[in-house]
Amino acid sequence: MSSYIPGQPVSVVVQKIEIHKLREGDRLILGFSIGGGIDQDPSQNPYSEDKSDKGIYVTRIAPGGPADVAGLRVGDKIMQVNGWDMTMIKHYQALKKLTKPKEEVVRLLVTRKSLEQAVKGAMGLH
Amino acid sequence: MDQLVGKCLALRAPTAPSSGSSEGAAFRLLLEKRRPSQRKKAQRLATQIHPTAPGQEKHRGSHVKQKYGQCYSSRSGRSNRHTDRSRDRHKPSSSKDSSRSERSVVINPPDSPSQESPVHNGEPLPGEPRQLLNLERMDSASVSQKKSASSVTESSHDDNWGETTTAVTGTSELSVSQEEVVGLGKEIQDRTQNVRRYLPVALGLFVGLVVAATPLVFLLLPALLWPDQLQVCGSACEGLFLSISFKLLILLLAIWALFLRPGRASLPRVDVYRAFLTTLTLLLTMSYWLFYGVRILDAQDEDYHGIVQFAVSLVDSQLFVHYLAVVLLELRHLQPCYSVCVIRSTDGETRYYNIGQLSIQRAALSILEYYYRDFPVHNPALLTAAKQRSAKHLAGLKVYNVDAPGNAAGPQPSNGNQSRPMGTAASKRKDSAHNELYYEEADYERRVRKRRARLVVAVEEAFTHVRRMKKEDEQATPSDIMDVREAALAVFPSLARALQKYLRTTRRQHCHSMESIQKHLSFCLINNMSPKAFLEAYLTPGPTLQYGPERWMADQWTLVSEASVTTGLKQGTDFLLKCLDFSLAVTVKAIPYIRFKEEYVDPKSHKFLLLLQSETSV
């Protein structure tokens, strides 16, 4: 992941993940936990490379849950949710974007370090 | 005399109530034939074999004395007590168990009770009625000793005392004369102490009178000697008269407040500041008299206004000298600049105090006042454990005295006659000494805690029985209502035993007499104190001043110092305050010079950020 420079566009390699929410009673759950946000303390984020990165990270995944099935991994940084940007957002706003009660499917764009390395490796072969 | 003891006991052995008396009789029959040193050894062996209670050894003695009272005349009985007392004085320490450890050899100051009679004023602890009997007689013996030296000579007329009279009179004369001489010395000392105590007061009074009288004399003499030549001065003089009278009044009050106090100590050397101030005052007064005599009396000055102003100026200067006295004597040493460390030599109790700039003798005085307030009372009974340990160390060694001629050049082993094997046994004993100490201390701790638990329970129970009478209890029968002393006496027996056992274990039973315990109990009942408050006086050794002067073990203090005692304290000064039983080592350190820097903090700069890291599940 490239380091964050305010005002400059960020280019990363992302993966599309489509999660189908699970209905439990009257709630729709996704099966993972998020941390981070522009109103949070970025230095305590264990998954970010750059400790000033205030993006939304996946901190826990319920095993066997919808997120796990869809391929989300711990430590992923969520870049977009259903087209909504997640890189410059407050924590509770991110929560609201993820847990809209009317949506049954969320499409995330996530990035992780292994993606970059995989792409680099593939490019290096050429 | 001791042979007679043996004989009498041998005669009356069947009637002696002590246990194992027949064996005792056998031992004592042996006693009369031996030399004194061996007799004492046999006595010690006898006490080893019969594990007697602490009072019983003396109990036997008291019975012996009782029998003497019946056998012979009363006077000879009294002289027997003389020798018995002197013999007890010379008996070496035979402390077998911890509770009898008071019987150590100590050189007593003349006005403190001897160590072997651990109770005071003939009031023993509860549970030792036999000892009471014995000691009462001994106390009356000591009283009679001083009074009736004639009884000793009268005993020589008694026919039955034929062959031992000289021994009796010899030792008792010695003991009597010793006591009398010492008693005389004490009386003389008391008188000189009183003189020394009030000497500063007398001196202050004299100087004060001189100082107060002089201005008045200055004013009165012209009016008496040449009244017709004096110019009358009006209101100015009256104002001056008023001011003189008030200033004199203030000066007299100030002198009374500062100087006319009974001295609190007699210091070895004259205090420099006081001497200086007295000299200054007298010098001032003398110079004023000189000027007065030359300028006014001789010249017969007519200007009364000038004379009055002269007198007023004298009073002013005296007031300023008094101000100097206040500053030098009272204020200068209030600011602390030295920290002294005081260590007691016997048990290592250490305290630290901050004192100001004082001379060594004044510093010693204030340290001693702190000592009486802060240090727990000196308890020689607690030191015998260490002495026993070191004695056991020495027991493994054989001491050969090669230089002395004759029989003294022999080995002096202290237990048995073992020679070579003692080498390995001694090393083994040295190796296990720390082991012994550890287990001994652990055992002691446990015993103390057990006794303490029992004591606390007993006291709490005793206190529940007593209740302050309320209004609604007025219908109770009058026989039930008691005043505080009777109430204390009523509940006392239930806790006496537990308390006595606890004090025995912690070796403090000689500090508290039955009377004092009852007094304390009544005090606690009057003031509605809890049982814990009552017990606190007995659980910890209190400061020395709490007990009466006979318990202090510290009467006469000697200041031992390399520097002169009137010099001031400095960093690194050391001196020693010696008492008869122990000494206090004092070292002086300066309080460091403290440097402060200022740092200004703007109150508006106190701003904070809130940093969260929350994790929410989706």
XYZ file of C-alpha atoms in Angstrom:
744
model
C 0.000 0.000 0.000
C 1.342 3.351 -0.851
C 1.757 5.847 1.853
C -0.895 8.359 2.224
C -0.234 11.881 1.051
C -3.119 14.221 1.706
C -4.674 15.521 -1.462
C -2.978 13.049 -3.751
C -4.782 10.095 -5.259
C -3.908 6.739 -3.804
C -3.254 3.831 -6.148
C -3.456 0.359 -4.739
C -4.262 -3.090 -5.947
C -7.710 -4.047 -4.783
C -9.798 -7.147 -4.729
C -13.523 -7.224 -5.133
C -15.335 -9.118 -2.414
C -19.054 -9.680 -2.439
C -20.622 -10.545 0.882
C -24.134 -11.827 1.223
C -25.506 -10.826 4.541
C -26.903 -13.489 6.833
C -30.262 -12.932 8.452
C -30.323 -13.548 12.156
C -33.634 -12.713 13.661
C -34.320 -9.144 12.596
C -30.685 -8.269 11.961
C -28.457 -8.753 9.011
C -24.942 -9.663 9.984
C -21.781 -9.768 7.961
C -19.512 -11.639 10.362
C -16.520 -9.361 10.770
C -15.323 -6.400 12.858
C -13.826 -3.182 11.660
C -11.546 -0.685 13.269
C -10.125 2.663 12.299
C -11.512 5.903 10.972
C -10.500 9.504 10.830
C -11.732 10.059 14.384
C -9.709 7.210 15.788
C -6.104 6.816 16.920
C -4.190 5.369 13.939
C -1.082 4.484 15.942
C -2.888 1.635 17.665
C -3.782 -0.135 14.472
C -1.906 -3.407 14.377
C -2.570 -4.138 10.729
C -1.543 -0.954 9.016
C 1.948 -0.459 7.615
C 1.822 3.278 7.932
C 0.791 4.171 11.442
C -0.766 7.397 10.321
C -3.183 5.601 8.036
C -6.681 6.336 9.256
C -8.479 3.918 6.978
C -10.917 1.187 7.921
C -9.324 -2.154 8.598
C -10.783 -5.562 9.195
C -9.815 -6.649 12.687
C -11.717 -9.856 13.224
C -13.509 -12.374 11.102
C -16.086 -14.767 12.482
C -15.052 -18.176 11.185
C -17.593 -19.616 8.843
C -19.482 -16.370 8.601
C -20.497 -14.619 5.410
C -17.301 -12.538 5.269
C -15.119 -15.565 5.776
C -16.933 -17.413 3.043
C -16.602 -14.471 0.688
C -12.870 -14.319 1.100
C -12.309 -11.414 3.452
C -9.180 -11.710 5.579
C -8.049 -10.138 8.804
C -5.958 -7.064 8.200
C -7.632 -6.068 4.972
C -8.107 -2.417 4.397
C -11.538 -1.600 3.032
C -11.337 0.999 0.281
C -14.951 1.113 -0.894
C -18.275 -0.280 0.223
C -20.940 -0.346 -2.413
C -19.198 2.584 -4.103
C -18.906 4.605 -0.927
C -15.359 5.627 -0.100
C -13.929 4.220 3.101
C -10.505 5.843 3.140
C -11.577 9.172 4.607
C -14.563 8.407 6.767
C -15.501 8.447 10.390
C -15.855 5.167 12.212
C -19.580 5.249 12.811
C -20.247 6.438 9.259
C -18.400 3.399 7.933
C -20.509 1.276 10.201
C -23.665 2.781 8.825
C -22.567 2.184 5.251
C -21.939 -1.440 5.972
C -25.060 -2.173 7.946
C -27.806 -0.667 5.841
C -30.875 -2.768 6.670
C -32.295 -2.689 3.197
C -29.186 -4.074 1.436
C -28.646 -7.796 1.422
C -25.390 -7.741 -0.497
C -22.382 -5.528 0.022
C -19.603 -5.234 -2.479
C -16.300 -4.296 -0.943
C -13.061 -3.269 -2.506
C -10.318 -4.399 -0.159
C -6.602 -4.273 -0.401
C -3.902 -6.177 1.338
C -0.194 -6.436 1.127
C -0.154 -9.845 -0.438
C -2.078 -8.502 -3.406
C 0.629 -5.998 -4.195
C 3.281 -8.628 -3.915
C 1.331 -11.009 -6.082
C 0.931 -8.385 -8.785
C 4.560 -7.425 -8.591
C 5.532 -11.004 -8.808
C 3.358 -11.501 -11.831
C 4.737 -8.370 -13.491
C 8.237 -9.372 -12.673
C 7.833 -12.620 -14.592
C 7.325 -10.773 -17.739
C 26.197 -18.234 107.292
C 25.552 -20.283 104.229
C 26.630 -23.330 106.102
C 23.984 -22.589 108.640
C 21.498 -22.296 105.856
C 22.429 -25.751 104.788
C 22.175 -27.054 108.283
C 18.827 -25.537 108.987
C 17.333 -26.780 105.773
C 18.735 -30.200 106.381
C 17.013 -30.192 109.763
C 13.699 -29.088 108.392
C 13.738 -30.834 105.058
C 10.616 -32.956 105.637
C 8.479 -29.911 106.311
C 9.635 -27.825 103.359
C 6.767 -27.651 100.885
C 8.862 -27.400 97.740
C 8.841 -30.332 95.410
C 11.694 -32.803 95.482
C 12.677 -31.539 98.867
C 14.446 -34.683 99.940
C 16.805 -34.406 97.032
C 17.184 -30.782 97.856
C 18.098 -31.717 101.367
C 20.690 -34.135 100.108
C 22.176 -31.467 97.919
C 22.230 -28.994 100.698
C 23.895 -31.389 103.042
C 26.635 -31.521 100.501
C 26.601 -27.749 100.298
C 27.880 -27.063 103.739
C 31.075 -28.897 103.156
C 32.146 -27.157 99.986
C 33.869 -23.923 99.155
C 31.716 -21.011 98.077
C 32.414 -21.262 94.332
C 31.630 -24.920 94.214
C 28.633 -24.398 96.357
C 27.260 -22.007 93.865
C 27.898 -24.533 91.124
C 26.044 -27.136 93.129
C 23.246 -24.671 93.561
C 23.107 -24.166 89.866
C 23.077 -27.890 89.295
C 20.347 -28.189 91.841
C 18.274 -25.657 90.013
C 18.903 -27.436 86.775
C 17.599 -30.697 88.086
C 14.551 -29.194 89.704
C 12.956 -27.073 87.032
C 11.518 -24.628 89.456
C 9.113 -21.847 88.813
C 10.769 -18.447 89.033
C 9.558 -17.711 92.468
C 10.460 -20.986 94.023
C 14.133 -20.496 94.494
C 13.453 -17.408 96.474
C 10.504 -19.142 97.982
C 12.815 -21.629 99.576
C 14.856 -18.770 100.801
C 11.826 -17.087 102.288
C 10.889 -20.205 104.116
C 14.378 -20.397 105.420
C 14.034 -16.896 106.690
C 10.704 -17.642 108.229
C 12.226 -20.514 110.067
C 14.984 -18.294 111.250
C 12.468 -15.907 112.597
C 11.123 -18.722 114.690
C 14.421 -20.277 115.703
C 16.237 -17.207 116.804
C 15.632 -13.655 117.821
C 14.085 -11.238 115.384
C 17.176 -9.092 115.175
C 19.306 -11.916 113.979
C 16.621 -12.715 111.492
C 16.976 -9.229 110.117
C 20.694 -9.478 109.838
C 20.186 -12.736 108.013
C 18.267 -10.825 105.476
C 21.191 -8.447 105.215
C 23.500 -11.197 104.223
C 20.940 -12.837 102.048
C 20.505 -9.613 100.185
C 24.230 -9.109 99.850
C 24.616 -12.681 98.744
C 21.957 -12.203 96.149
C 23.819 -9.211 94.931
C 26.967 -11.156 94.376
C 25.312 -14.163 92.828
C 26.322 -14.576 89.191
C 23.735 -14.619 86.509
C 21.953 -17.902 86.421
C 19.255 -17.250 83.942
C 17.933 -20.586 82.936
C 14.720 -19.672 81.227
C 13.791 -16.413 79.689
C 11.371 -15.369 82.347
C 14.060 -15.235 84.996
C 16.433 -13.225 82.931
C 16.180 -10.210 85.188
C 18.794 -11.721 87.425
C 21.761 -10.508 85.465
C 24.740 -8.845 86.983
C 24.483 -5.172 86.426
C 26.187 -2.384 88.195
C 23.287 -0.393 89.447
C 23.194 3.309 89.958
C 22.459 3.839 93.596
C 18.946 5.096 93.229
C 17.524 2.543 90.898
C 16.264 -0.818 92.115
C 18.547 -3.753 91.652
C 17.997 -5.852 88.621
C 17.098 -8.997 90.411
C 14.018 -7.497 91.923
C 12.196 -6.678 88.752
C 9.169 -5.249 90.466
C 8.878 -1.837 91.872
C 7.687 -0.589 95.207
C 7.152 -4.100 96.404
C 4.165 -4.492 94.138
C 4.668 -7.647 92.157
C 2.817 -8.823 89.154
C -0.272 -10.885 89.727
C 0.251 -14.576 90.083
C 3.423 -14.330 92.121
C 2.245 -14.124 95.690
C 5.267 -15.917 97.051
C 7.648 -13.501 95.502
C 5.634 -10.703 97.046
C 6.290 -12.170 100.451
C 9.967 -12.404 99.858
C 10.451 -9.015 98.303
C 8.410 -7.202 100.884
C 10.774 -8.520 103.444
C 13.725 -7.546 101.361
C 12.413 -4.042 100.926
C 11.851 -3.666 104.611
C 15.327 -5.040 105.023
C 16.782 -2.352 102.822
C 14.913 0.273 104.786
C 16.029 -1.177 108.047
C 19.548 -1.436 106.767
C 19.927 2.252 106.493
C 18.415 2.947 109.844
C 19.664 0.304 112.160
C 23.323 -0.392 111.934
C 23.112 -1.071 115.619
C 21.088 -4.229 115.043
C 24.124 -5.797 113.489
C 26.240 -5.315 116.552
C 23.426 -6.478 118.796
C 23.269 -9.752 116.964
C 26.738 -10.566 118.170
C 25.331 -10.949 121.666
C 23.147 -13.838 120.609
C 24.739 -17.019 121.883
C 23.598 -19.303 119.127
C 25.470 -17.293 116.548
C 28.786 -17.877 118.108
C 30.926 -19.207 115.360
C 29.446 -17.295 112.451
C 28.988 -13.902 113.988
C 32.074 -12.466 112.397
C 30.954 -13.594 108.970
C 27.542 -12.052 109.528
C 28.810 -8.743 110.765
C 31.516 -8.639 108.132
C 29.309 -8.883 105.115
C 26.415 -6.963 106.508
C 28.664 -4.176 107.647
C 30.030 -3.994 104.165
C 26.627 -3.843 102.612
C 25.338 -1.395 105.151
C 28.262 0.929 104.811
C 28.072 0.803 101.064
C 24.438 1.717 101.088
C 24.889 4.407 103.621
C 27.773 6.059 101.882
C 25.968 5.933 98.611
C 22.861 7.261 100.244
C 24.847 10.118 101.731
C 26.372 10.926 98.421
C 22.956 11.005 96.885
C 21.713 13.459 99.458
C 24.588 15.794 98.860
C 24.053 15.461 95.168
C 20.394 16.299 95.578
C 21.165 19.476 97.405
C 23.722 20.623 94.887
C 21.327 19.724 92.097
C 18.741 22.013 93.568
C 21.251 24.811 93.831
C 22.416 24.332 90.291
C 18.908 24.211 89.025
C 17.904 27.547 90.484
C 21.187 29.343 90.045
C 20.248 30.749 86.646
C 16.973 31.905 88.092
C 18.710 33.659 90.943
C 21.158 35.267 88.586
C 18.401 36.404 86.287
C 16.512 37.834 89.215
C 19.537 39.774 90.399
C 20.299 41.199 86.990
C 16.649 42.020 86.456
C 16.450 43.922 89.680
C 19.562 45.852 88.888
C 18.235 46.661 85.460
C 14.843 47.717 86.750
C 16.027 49.717 89.669
C 18.657 51.773 87.902
C 16.420 54.145 85.946
C 14.258 54.754 88.974
C 17.319 55.543 91.027
C 18.507 57.891 88.280
C 15.234 59.737 88.514
C 14.909 59.822 92.248
C 18.402 60.832 93.270
C 18.319 64.399 91.929
C 14.923 64.912 93.496
C 16.296 63.775 96.826
C 19.703 65.353 96.796
C 19.193 68.802 95.377
C 15.449 69.345 95.098
C 15.503 73.124 95.265
C 17.932 73.553 92.381
C 15.958 71.444 89.957
C 14.129 73.063 87.104
C 10.551 72.015 86.964
C 9.715 70.508 83.647
C 6.145 70.299 82.475
C 4.225 68.064 80.177
C 7.269 66.799 78.281
C 8.595 65.255 81.447
C 5.258 63.736 82.265
C 5.181 62.094 78.870
C 8.634 60.768 79.517
C 7.602 59.486 82.909
C 4.754 57.594 81.347
C 6.965 56.097 78.709
C 9.573 55.093 81.305
C 7.011 53.358 83.444
C 5.496 51.391 80.585
C 8.835 50.464 79.125
C 10.007 49.300 82.518
C 6.895 47.216 82.889
C 7.410 45.622 79.492
C 11.054 45.004 80.284
C 10.228 43.356 83.574
C 7.648 41.128 81.952
C 10.073 40.208 79.207
C 12.801 39.358 81.688
C 10.369 37.244 83.655
C 9.248 35.404 80.522
C 12.675 34.719 79.143
C 15.013 34.276 82.068
C 13.105 33.521 85.211
C 12.357 29.898 84.426
C 13.725 26.936 86.357
C 16.497 25.541 84.262
C 15.713 22.331 82.497
C 19.200 20.943 82.675
C 22.569 21.524 84.223
C 25.071 21.693 81.405
C 28.723 20.939 81.918
C 29.971 24.299 80.722
C 28.662 27.814 80.925
C 26.544 28.797 77.989
C 28.440 31.303 75.896
C 25.484 33.378 74.814
C 24.045 33.754 78.256
C 27.367 34.787 79.673
C 27.834 37.272 76.865
C 24.407 38.773 77.373
C 24.767 39.076 81.102
C 28.118 40.755 80.645
C 26.695 43.105 78.086
C 23.805 44.118 80.300
C 25.985 44.721 83.293
C 28.490 46.612 81.169
C 25.759 48.814 79.831
C 24.395 49.536 83.256
C 27.824 50.212 84.654
C 28.722 52.632 81.894
C 25.459 54.482 82.421
C 26.182 54.684 86.127
C 29.616 55.991 85.358
C 28.291 58.738 83.140
C 25.558 59.494 85.615
C 27.982 59.729 88.485
C 30.418 61.971 86.663
C 28.126 64.208 84.663
C 25.096 64.501 86.874
C 25.857 63.717 90.472
C 29.198 65.440 90.625
C 28.124 68.419 88.596
C 24.717 68.564 90.289
C 23.000 69.130 86.990
C 19.828 71.173 87.245
C 18.210 70.221 83.990
C 15.737 67.590 85.137
C 14.421 67.131 81.639
C 17.857 66.027 80.526
C 18.122 63.616 83.441
C 14.795 62.080 82.594
C 15.806 61.705 78.988
C 19.012 60.064 80.163
C 17.007 57.529 82.126
C 14.682 56.904 79.182
C 17.638 56.214 76.918
C 18.919 53.655 79.422
C 15.606 51.814 79.412
C 15.577 51.863 75.616
C 19.038 50.344 75.395
C 18.067 47.675 77.875
C 15.054 46.812 75.800
C 17.282 46.431 72.760
C 19.656 44.205 74.676
C 16.678 42.099 75.591
C 15.716 41.899 71.947
C 19.235 40.676 71.224
C 18.790 38.073 73.953
C 15.571 36.830 72.388
C 17.193 36.521 69.011
C 20.333 34.796 70.256
C 18.791 32.468 72.770
C 15.457 31.582 71.271
C 15.244 32.380 67.604
C 18.599 31.481 66.189
C 18.333 27.769 66.683
C 14.799 27.415 65.409
C 15.739 27.160 61.791
C 16.886 23.605 61.166
C 20.167 23.216 59.390
C 21.595 19.966 60.688
C 20.224 16.484 60.629
C 21.396 14.298 63.488
C 21.255 10.545 63.651
C 20.886 9.070 67.135
C 21.637 5.380 67.655
C 21.209 3.551 70.934
C 24.123 1.263 71.562
C 22.327 -1.710 73.072
C 19.583 -2.439 70.619
C 20.283 -0.184 67.687
C 17.177 1.972 67.848
C 17.777 4.832 65.460
C 16.049 8.121 65.083
C 16.706 11.159 62.958
C 16.094 14.739 63.980
C 16.509 18.143 62.424
C 18.015 20.744 64.718
C 19.313 24.215 64.206
C 22.613 25.812 64.993
C 23.378 24.955 68.553
C 26.402 24.335 70.669
C 27.183 20.684 71.281
C 25.909 20.725 74.823
C 22.644 22.381 73.896
C 22.218 19.991 71.003
C 22.810 17.112 73.410
C 20.144 18.562 75.675
C 17.512 18.758 72.981
C 18.466 15.301 71.720
C 17.939 13.917 75.190
C 14.541 15.533 75.363
C 13.680 13.883 72.074
C 15.069 10.628 73.449
C 12.666 10.659 76.343
C 9.821 11.276 73.966
C 10.575 8.985 71.063
C 12.723 6.050 72.050
C 11.010 2.998 73.463
C 12.066 2.266 76.971
C 15.358 0.453 77.342
C 14.720 -3.171 78.180
C 17.798 -5.058 79.333
C 15.866 -8.314 79.452
C 15.750 -8.426 75.681
C 19.510 -8.342 75.347
C 20.239 -11.551 77.180
C 19.401 -13.667 74.149
C 22.301 -12.212 72.218
C 24.538 -12.575 75.233
C 23.578 -16.210 75.608
C 24.422 -16.847 71.997
C 27.833 -15.286 72.313
C 28.334 -17.153 75.560
C 27.604 -20.378 73.750
C 30.179 -19.434 71.165
C 32.778 -18.913 73.812
C 31.812 -22.136 75.509
C 33.381 -24.044 72.724
C 36.730 -22.409 73.327
C 39.182 -23.152 76.053
C 40.934 -20.176 77.534
C 44.412 -20.734 78.840
C 45.920 -18.105 81.074
C 49.617 -18.668 80.655
C 50.952 -15.570 82.357
C 49.338 -15.712 85.769
C 51.181 -17.770 88.363
C 49.802 -20.535 90.480
C 46.514 -22.238 90.108
C 45.055 -19.641 87.842
C 47.122 -20.941 84.949
C 44.615 -23.605 84.152
C 41.981 -23.975 81.524
C 38.643 -22.424 82.199
C 36.088 -24.395 80.291
C 32.584 -23.341 80.956
C 30.823 -26.607 80.477
C 32.365 -29.849 81.412
C 35.953 -30.916 80.993
C 36.102 -31.856 77.383
C 39.329 -31.066 75.589
C 40.064 -32.266 72.098
C 36.614 -33.174 70.820
C 35.612 -29.650 71.573
C 37.344 -28.569 68.394
C 34.942 -30.231 66.045
C 32.007 -29.679 68.336
C 32.807 -25.978 68.427
C 32.948 -25.708 64.684
C 29.719 -27.622 64.399
C 28.154 -25.335 66.913
C 29.338 -22.297 65.052
C 27.897 -23.677 61.839
C 24.532 -24.314 63.402
C 24.346 -21.044 65.318
C 22.459 -19.307 62.550
C 20.129 -22.240 62.316
C 19.427 -22.027 65.999
C 18.830 -18.331 65.749
C 16.370 -18.757 62.932
C 14.314 -21.399 64.633
C 14.497 -19.632 67.954
C 13.197 -16.439 66.449
C 10.444 -18.213 64.539
C 9.406 -19.998 67.695
C 9.438 -16.781 69.662
C 7.277 -15.073 67.073
C 4.776 -17.864 67.196
C 4.634 -17.859 70.970
C 4.167 -14.124 71.093
C 1.387 -14.266 68.557
C -0.412 -17.043 70.389
C -0.241 -15.243 73.677
C -1.331 -12.054 72.058
C -4.374 -13.718 70.560
C -5.374 -15.084 73.926
C -4.815 -11.733 75.532
C -6.921 -9.866 73.016
C -9.785 -12.285 73.468
C -9.577 -12.123 77.239
C -9.581 -8.345 77.269
C -12.488 -8.099 74.882
C -14.462 -10.479 76.996
C -13.656 -8.563 80.128
C -14.754 -5.316 78.594
C -18.103 -6.711 77.551
C -18.967 -7.335 81.168
C -18.648 -3.736 82.137
C -21.128 -1.207 80.969
C -21.578 2.392 81.821
C -24.714 2.929 83.857
C -27.460 4.697 81.948
C -30.492 6.575 83.145
C -32.809 3.591 82.933
C -30.519 1.519 85.079
C -31.208 3.568 88.124
C -33.577 0.912 89.363
C -30.728 -1.562 89.629
C -29.853 -2.724 93.086
C -27.247 -0.538 94.768
C -24.992 -3.501 95.300
C -24.613 -3.838 91.549
C -23.629 -0.255 90.992
C -19.913 0.252 91.426
C -17.596 3.150 91.009
C -14.832 2.899 88.473
C -12.194 1.571 90.800
C -14.357 -1.278 91.979
C -15.360 -2.069 88.422
C -11.726 -2.225 87.409
C -10.924 -4.486 90.321
C -13.844 -6.705 89.420
C -12.867 -7.329 85.803
C -9.152 -7.323 86.392
C -8.665 -10.972 87.411
C -10.148 -12.277 84.185
C -7.515 -10.598 82.094
C -4.682 -10.576 84.578
C -3.446 -14.022 83.755
C -3.405 -13.579 80.010
C -1.782 -10.173 80.358
C 0.873 -11.442 82.689
C 1.729 -14.312 80.369
C 1.999 -11.989 77.417
C 4.231 -9.569 79.261
C 6.386 -12.448 80.410
C 6.850 -13.643 76.861
C 7.834 -10.239 75.604
C 9.929 -9.687 78.717
C 8.275 -6.507 79.742
C 6.691 -7.573 82.971
C 8.930 -5.383 85.066
C 7.637 -2.273 83.379
C 4.078 -2.659 84.605
C 2.977 -3.232 88.138
C -0.432 -4.488 89.125
C -1.344 -1.095 90.485
C -0.475 0.650 87.270
C -2.469 -1.844 85.214
C -5.523 -1.283 87.364
C -5.119 2.446 87.136
C -4.910 2.256 83.391
C -7.971 0.046 83.292
C -10.012 2.542 85.316
C -8.786 5.334 83.091
C -9.953 3.454 80.007
C -13.310 2.687 81.560
C -13.899 6.294 82.497
C -13.092 7.536 79.022
C -15.118 4.895 77.194
C -12.185 3.362 75.474
C -12.347 0.186 73.497
C -10.444 -2.922 74.601
C -8.013 -2.331 71.776
C -7.208 1.091 73.191
C -6.593 -0.433 76.603
C -4.298 -3.050 75.180
C -2.208 -0.695 73.133
C -0.228 0.353 76.168
C 0.951 -3.193 76.700
C 1.480 -4.430 73.188
C 4.244 -2.041 72.272
C 6.949 -0.622 74.477
C 6.136 2.995 74.965
C 8.451 5.988 75.126
C 10.710 6.227 78.089
C 8.880 9.128 79.642
C 5.672 7.160 79.924
C 7.071 5.069 82.725
C 8.148 6.360 86.061
C 11.681 7.570 86.657
C 12.641 4.298 88.266
C 12.226 2.490 84.959
C 14.222 4.756 82.788
C 17.565 3.102 83.491
C 18.962 6.456 82.480
C 19.631 8.876 85.251
C 22.979 10.488 84.895
C 24.176 11.394 81.413
C 27.744 12.045 80.420
C 28.661 13.903 77.283
C 31.728 12.483 75.597
C 33.048 14.646 72.822
C 36.342 15.315 71.125
C 35.536 18.915 70.358
C 34.823 21.378 73.122
C 31.190 21.182 74.140
C 30.550 24.885 73.702
C 31.513 24.899 70.042
C 28.722 24.809 67.540
C 27.629 21.817 65.548
C 29.313 21.233 62.230
C 29.043 18.714 59.472
C 30.650 15.514 60.680
C 30.568 16.227 64.391
C 30.302 13.079 66.494
C 29.650 12.758 70.147
C 28.440 10.215 72.623
C 25.867 10.503 75.359
C 26.745 7.927 77.931
C 24.476 6.537 80.544
C 25.106 3.770 83.000
C 23.550 0.978 80.967
C 23.851 2.168 77.424
C 24.958 5.059 75.306
C 23.581 7.114 72.457
C 25.861 7.746 69.504
C 25.108 10.976 67.682
C 26.359 11.956 64.251
C 25.659 15.258 62.584
C 25.090 15.913 58.920
C 24.252 19.201 57.315
C 20.958 19.628 55.535
C 21.801 20.199 51.872
C 21.574 23.564 50.283
C 18.482 23.481 48.089
C 18.376 25.321 44.792
C 15.076 26.157 43.252
C 14.335 27.163 39.721
C 11.071 28.579 38.609
C 9.073 27.278 35.657
C 5.983 29.136 34.604
C 3.094 27.159 33.148
C 0.371 29.072 31.324
C -3.024 27.759 32.468
C -4.290 28.101 28.905
C -1.796 25.500 27.732
C -3.728 22.689 29.333
C -5.391 21.256 26.227
C -6.131 17.591 25.544
C -6.936 15.269 22.683
C -9.086 12.213 22.923
C -7.650 9.204 21.153
C -9.954 6.267 20.689
C -9.528 2.953 19.048
C -12.817 1.215 18.937
C -13.580 -1.969 17.197
C -17.137 -2.686 16.253
C -18.515 -5.821 14.808
C -20.722 -5.728 11.834
